[in-house]
PDB file of C-alpha atoms in Angstrom:
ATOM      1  CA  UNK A   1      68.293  93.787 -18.660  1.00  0.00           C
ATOM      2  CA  UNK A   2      64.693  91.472 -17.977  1.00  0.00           C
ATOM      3  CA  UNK A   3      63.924  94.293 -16.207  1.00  0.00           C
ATOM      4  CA  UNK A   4      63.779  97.049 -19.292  1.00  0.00           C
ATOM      5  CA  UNK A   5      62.772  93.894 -20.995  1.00  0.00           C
ATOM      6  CA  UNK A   6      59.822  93.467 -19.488  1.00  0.00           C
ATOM      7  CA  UNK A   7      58.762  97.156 -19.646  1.00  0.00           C
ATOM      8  CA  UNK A   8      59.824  98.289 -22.810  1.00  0.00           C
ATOM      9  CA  UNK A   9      59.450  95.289 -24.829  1.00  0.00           C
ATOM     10  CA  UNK A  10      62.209  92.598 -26.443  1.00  0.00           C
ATOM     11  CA  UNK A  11      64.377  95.057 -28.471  1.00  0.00           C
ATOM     12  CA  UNK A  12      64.962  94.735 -32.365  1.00  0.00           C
ATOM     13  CA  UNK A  13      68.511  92.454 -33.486  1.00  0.00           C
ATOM     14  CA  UNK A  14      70.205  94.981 -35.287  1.00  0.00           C
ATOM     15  CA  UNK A  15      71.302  92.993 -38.795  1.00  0.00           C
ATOM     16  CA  UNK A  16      69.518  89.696 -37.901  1.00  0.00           C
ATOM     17  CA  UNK A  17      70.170  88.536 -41.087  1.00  0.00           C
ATOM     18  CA  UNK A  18      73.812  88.167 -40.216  1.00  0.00           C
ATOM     19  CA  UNK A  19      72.855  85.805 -36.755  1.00  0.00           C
ATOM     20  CA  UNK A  20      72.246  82.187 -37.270  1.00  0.00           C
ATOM     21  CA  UNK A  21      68.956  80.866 -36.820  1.00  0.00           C
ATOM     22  CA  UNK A  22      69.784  79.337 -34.049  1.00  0.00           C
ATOM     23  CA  UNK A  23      71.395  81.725 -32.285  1.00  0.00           C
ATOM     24  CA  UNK A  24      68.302  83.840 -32.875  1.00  0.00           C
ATOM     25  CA  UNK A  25      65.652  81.150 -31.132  1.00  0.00           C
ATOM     26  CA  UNK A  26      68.688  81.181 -28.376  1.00  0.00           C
ATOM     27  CA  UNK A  27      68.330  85.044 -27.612  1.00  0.00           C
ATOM     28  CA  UNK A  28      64.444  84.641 -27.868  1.00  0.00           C
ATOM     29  CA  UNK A  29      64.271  81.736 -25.303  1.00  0.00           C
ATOM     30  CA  UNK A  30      66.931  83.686 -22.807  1.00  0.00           C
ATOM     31  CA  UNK A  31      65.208  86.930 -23.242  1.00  0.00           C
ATOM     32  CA  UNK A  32      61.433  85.455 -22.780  1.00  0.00           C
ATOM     33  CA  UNK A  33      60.030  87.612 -20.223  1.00  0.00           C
ATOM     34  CA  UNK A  34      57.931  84.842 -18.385  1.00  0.00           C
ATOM     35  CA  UNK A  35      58.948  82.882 -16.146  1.00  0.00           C
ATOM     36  CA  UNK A  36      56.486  80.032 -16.866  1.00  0.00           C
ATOM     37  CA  UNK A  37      57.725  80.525 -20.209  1.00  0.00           C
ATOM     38  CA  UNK A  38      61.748  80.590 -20.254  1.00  0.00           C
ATOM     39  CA  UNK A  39      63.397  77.799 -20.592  1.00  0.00           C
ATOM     40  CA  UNK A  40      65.532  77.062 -17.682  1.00  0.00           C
ATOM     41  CA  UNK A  41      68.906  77.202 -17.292  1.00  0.00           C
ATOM     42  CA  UNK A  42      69.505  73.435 -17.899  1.00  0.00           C
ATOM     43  CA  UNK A  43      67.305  73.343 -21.018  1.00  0.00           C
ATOM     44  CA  UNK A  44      69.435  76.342 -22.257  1.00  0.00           C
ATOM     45  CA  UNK A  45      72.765  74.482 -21.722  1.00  0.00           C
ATOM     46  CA  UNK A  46      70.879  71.663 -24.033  1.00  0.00           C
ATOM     47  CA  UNK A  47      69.885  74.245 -26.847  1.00  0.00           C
ATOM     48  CA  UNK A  48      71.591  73.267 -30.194  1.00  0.00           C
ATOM     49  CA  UNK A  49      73.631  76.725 -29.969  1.00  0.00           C
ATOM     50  CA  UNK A  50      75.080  75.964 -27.305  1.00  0.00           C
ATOM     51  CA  UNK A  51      75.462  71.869 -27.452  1.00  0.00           C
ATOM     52  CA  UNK A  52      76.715  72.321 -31.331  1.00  0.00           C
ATOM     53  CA  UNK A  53      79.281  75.318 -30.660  1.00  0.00           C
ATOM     54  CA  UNK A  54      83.145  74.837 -31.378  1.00  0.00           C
ATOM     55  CA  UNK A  55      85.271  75.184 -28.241  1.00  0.00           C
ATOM     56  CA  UNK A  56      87.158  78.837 -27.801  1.00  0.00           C
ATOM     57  CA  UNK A  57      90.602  77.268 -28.784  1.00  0.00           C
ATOM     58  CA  UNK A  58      88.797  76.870 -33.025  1.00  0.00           C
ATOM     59  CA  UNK A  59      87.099  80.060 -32.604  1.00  0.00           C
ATOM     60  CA  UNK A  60      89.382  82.223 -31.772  1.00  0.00           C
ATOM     61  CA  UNK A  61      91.253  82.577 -34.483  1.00  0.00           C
ATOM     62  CA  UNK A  62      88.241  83.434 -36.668  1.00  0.00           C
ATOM     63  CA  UNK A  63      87.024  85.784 -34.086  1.00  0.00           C
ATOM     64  CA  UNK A  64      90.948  87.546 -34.652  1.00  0.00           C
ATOM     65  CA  UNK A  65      90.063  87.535 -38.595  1.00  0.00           C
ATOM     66  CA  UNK A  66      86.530  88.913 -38.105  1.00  0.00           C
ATOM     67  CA  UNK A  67      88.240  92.085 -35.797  1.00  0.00           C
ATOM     68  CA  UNK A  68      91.406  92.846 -38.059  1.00  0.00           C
ATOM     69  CA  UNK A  69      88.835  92.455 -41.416  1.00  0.00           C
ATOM     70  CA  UNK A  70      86.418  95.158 -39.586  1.00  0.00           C
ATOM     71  CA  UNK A  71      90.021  97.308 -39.363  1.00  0.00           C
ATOM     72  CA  UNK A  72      90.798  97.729 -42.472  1.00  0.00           C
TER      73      UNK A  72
END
């Protein structure tokens, strides 16, 4: 994927409005093309996305709702 990344460009979020802020600044630092640049892994772990995200047992449930709502 950093490979057509890095030769075709970052492509577009399809409905970012729907995608937290911070989720968005997550994808941007993961998908940052430079080395120099991108966070590490580490400093990812310790992005507010990740540190302030519900464990799967809470969000599973929801993610159930989300699927049987796009059903119907």
């Amino acid at each position: 994927a950093l490979y057509l990344i890095a030769t075709n460009g970052t492509p577009a979020l399809q409905h970012p409005e729907k995608l937290s802020i911070e989720f968005t600044d997550f994808l941007k630092k993961c998908l940052e093309v430079d080395p120099d640049r991108r966070p590490t892994a580490t400093e990812l772990l310790r992005h507010p996305f990740i540190t302030r995200a519900h464990s799967v047992r809470t969000l599973s449930p929801l993610i159930k709702a989300a699927k049987e709502s796009q059903r119907h």
